[in-house]
Short mmCIF file of C-alpha atoms in Angstrom, two decimals:
data_model
loop_
_atom_site.label_atom_id
_atom_site.label_comp_id
_atom_site.label_asym_id
_atom_site.label_seq_id
_atom_site.Cartn_x
_atom_site.Cartn_y
_atom_site.Cartn_z
CA MET A 149 15.47 -4.17 20.29
CA THR A 150 12.17 -5.92 19.53
CA THR A 151 11.91 -7.81 16.26
CA ASP A 152 8.61 -7.99 14.38
CA THR A 153 8.28 -11.77 14.09
CA ARG A 154 6.46 -11.39 10.76
CA HIS A 155 9.91 -10.71 9.29
CA LEU A 156 10.84 -14.27 10.24
CA SER A 157 7.80 -15.98 8.70
CA ALA A 158 6.73 -16.72 5.15
CA PHE A 159 3.73 -14.82 3.79
CA THR A 160 2.01 -14.24 0.47
CA LEU A 161 2.34 -10.87 -1.27
CA ALA A 162 -1.31 -11.11 -2.33
CA HIS A 163 -2.46 -10.58 1.30
CA THR A 164 0.56 -8.97 2.94
CA TYR A 165 2.44 -6.25 1.08
CA VAL A 166 5.91 -5.01 1.94
CA HIS A 167 6.70 -1.37 2.68
CA LEU A 168 10.22 -0.50 1.49
CA SER A 169 11.30 2.55 3.46
CA ASN A 170 13.60 5.25 2.13
CA LEU A 171 16.01 4.28 4.92
CA GLY A 172 16.44 0.71 3.64
CA GLY A 173 14.01 -1.12 5.91
CA ALA A 174 11.31 -3.56 4.83
CA SER A 175 8.12 -4.09 6.84
CA PRO A 176 5.11 -6.38 6.23
CA VAL A 177 1.78 -4.59 5.78
CA ASP A 178 -1.51 -6.43 6.23
CA VAL A 179 -3.96 -5.87 3.37
CA ASP A 180 -7.74 -6.08 3.77
CA GLU A 181 -10.76 -4.89 1.79
CA ARG A 182 -10.35 -1.30 3.10
CA PHE A 183 -6.62 -1.04 2.39
CA TRP A 184 -6.80 0.99 -0.86
CA ASP A 185 -9.54 3.30 0.49
CA THR A 186 -7.36 4.27 3.47
CA LEU A 187 -3.88 4.16 1.93
CA MET A 188 -3.47 7.91 1.33
CA ARG A 189 -4.22 8.56 5.01
CA ARG A 190 -1.45 6.16 6.12
CA ASP A 191 1.53 8.45 6.71
CA ASP A 192 3.63 5.39 7.60
CA LEU A 193 3.32 4.10 4.01
CA LEU A 194 3.55 7.27 1.92
CA GLU A 195 7.33 7.60 2.03
CA GLY A 196 9.29 4.86 0.28
CA ARG A 197 7.64 2.21 -1.90
CA LEU A 198 5.04 -0.49 -1.62
CA LEU A 199 5.66 -4.01 -2.98
CA GLY A 200 2.83 -6.43 -3.60
CA VAL A 201 1.05 -8.72 -6.05
CA PHE A 202 -2.20 -8.24 -7.95
CA HIS A 203 -4.23 -10.99 -9.56
CA LEU A 204 -5.79 -9.34 -12.62
CA GLU A 205 -8.77 -10.66 -14.54
CA GLN A 206 -10.19 -7.44 -15.98
CA ASP A 207 -8.99 -4.03 -17.14
CA SER A 208 -8.28 -1.48 -14.42
CA ASP A 209 -11.21 0.79 -13.61
CA HIS A 210 -8.92 3.82 -13.27
CA CYS A 211 -5.79 5.52 -14.52
CA GLU A 212 -3.09 6.52 -12.09
CA MET A 213 -0.02 8.70 -11.85
CA HIS A 214 2.85 8.61 -9.34
CA PRO A 215 4.53 12.01 -8.86
CA ALA A 216 7.03 10.73 -6.25
CA GLY A 217 8.91 8.30 -8.50
CA ASP A 218 8.95 5.56 -11.10
CA GLU A 219 6.78 2.45 -10.68
CA ILE A 220 8.09 -1.02 -11.56
CA LEU A 221 5.69 -3.64 -12.93
CA ILE A 222 6.79 -7.28 -13.20
CA LEU A 223 4.43 -9.74 -14.87
CA LEU A 224 4.67 -13.20 -13.31
CA SER A 225 2.09 -14.84 -15.55
CA GLY A 226 -0.54 -13.97 -18.11
CA ALA A 227 -0.69 -11.04 -20.50
CA ILE A 228 -1.37 -7.34 -19.95
CA ASP A 229 -0.92 -4.10 -21.82
CA VAL A 230 0.28 -1.09 -19.85
CA VAL A 231 -1.17 1.99 -21.54
CA PHE A 232 0.84 5.20 -21.04
CA HIS A 233 -1.20 8.37 -21.65
CA GLU A 234 1.29 10.83 -23.10
CA ALA A 235 0.83 14.33 -24.52
CA ASP A 236 1.16 13.12 -28.13
CA GLY A 237 -1.09 10.06 -27.67
CA ASP A 238 -1.17 6.68 -25.99
CA ARG A 239 1.81 4.32 -26.00
CA VAL A 240 1.41 0.65 -25.09
CA ALA A 241 3.90 -1.71 -23.46
CA GLN A 242 2.81 -5.32 -24.00
CA LEU A 243 3.88 -7.47 -21.06
CA ARG A 244 3.83 -11.22 -21.32
CA ASP A 245 5.09 -13.87 -18.86
CA PHE A 246 8.06 -12.59 -16.85
CA GLN A 247 8.39 -9.27 -18.66
CA THR A 248 8.91 -6.00 -16.80
CA CYS A 249 8.34 -2.34 -17.49
CA ILE A 250 9.08 0.90 -15.72
CA VAL A 251 6.31 3.47 -15.53
CA PRO A 252 8.05 6.85 -15.52
CA GLN A 253 7.39 9.28 -12.71
CA GLY A 254 4.44 11.57 -13.45
CA VAL A 255 3.04 9.56 -16.40
CA TRP A 256 -0.65 8.66 -16.35
CA HIS A 257 -1.19 4.96 -17.06
CA ARG A 258 -3.62 2.06 -16.82
CA VAL A 259 -3.66 -1.69 -17.37
CA ARG A 260 -5.60 -3.67 -19.98
CA VAL A 261 -5.82 -7.39 -19.23
CA LYS A 262 -5.36 -9.72 -22.20
CA ALA A 263 -5.31 -12.95 -20.12
CA PRO A 264 -5.67 -13.59 -16.37
CA SER A 265 -2.41 -12.36 -14.85
CA ARG A 266 -0.30 -12.06 -11.72
CA LEU A 267 1.62 -8.80 -11.45
CA ILE A 268 4.23 -7.66 -8.93
CA PHE A 269 4.24 -3.89 -8.37
CA ILE A 270 6.81 -1.69 -6.68
CA THR A 271 5.14 1.68 -6.30
CA PRO A 272 5.97 5.04 -4.73
CA GLY A 273 2.83 6.00 -2.83
CA LYS A 274 3.20 9.66 -1.94
CA GLY A 275 0.93 11.90 -3.99
CA THR A 276 -0.49 9.14 -6.21
CA GLU A 277 -3.49 10.39 -8.17
CA THR A 278 -6.26 8.42 -9.86
CA ARG A 279 -8.97 9.29 -12.38
CA PRO A 280 -11.45 7.42 -14.59
CA PRO A 281 -9.87 5.98 -17.75
CA SER A 282 -12.24 8.03 -19.92
CA GLU A 283 -10.69 11.31 -18.73
CA ARG A 284 -7.64 12.52 -20.61
CA ALA A 285 -4.56 13.50 -18.64
CA PRO A 286 -4.30 17.19 -17.79
#
C-alpha cells in the first residue's frame, strides 16, 4: 500500500483543502486560482464533503444551495452574517468569533461580511448551485 506523504505533513487549509469521502477517508486537495471554476467537473470531489478555510473581506458575489446535504460554517475570527433565503423571507444568522451555524440542505444562502473574517467550511459538493444574490430563490 502506498501512502500519500501529504497526509504526514502539515499544510494550511487556505491553500490545501481536505476531501472527506463518504467511506471515511480524508485526502488533501491542492487549491489554485482555477479550483472553483473546475470543481463541478471533478468527479473525485463531488461525493463526500470538502473542508477548507476562506479569508473573507467582502460580501459573497453569489448565493448558493447544496442539495446533497447540510453545510457547516465555523467562524474562526471576524464577523459575518449568513443570510438564508427562505420562502417566507430572509433569515439571518449572525456569526461572531468562534460561532458556528448549519446551513440546511437545499436552502439558498449567502454571506455578508461585517468585519474581515476567517471561516472554515464543510460542504457537500454534489449538485451545488449558484446564482447572483439579486435573484430570488425559485
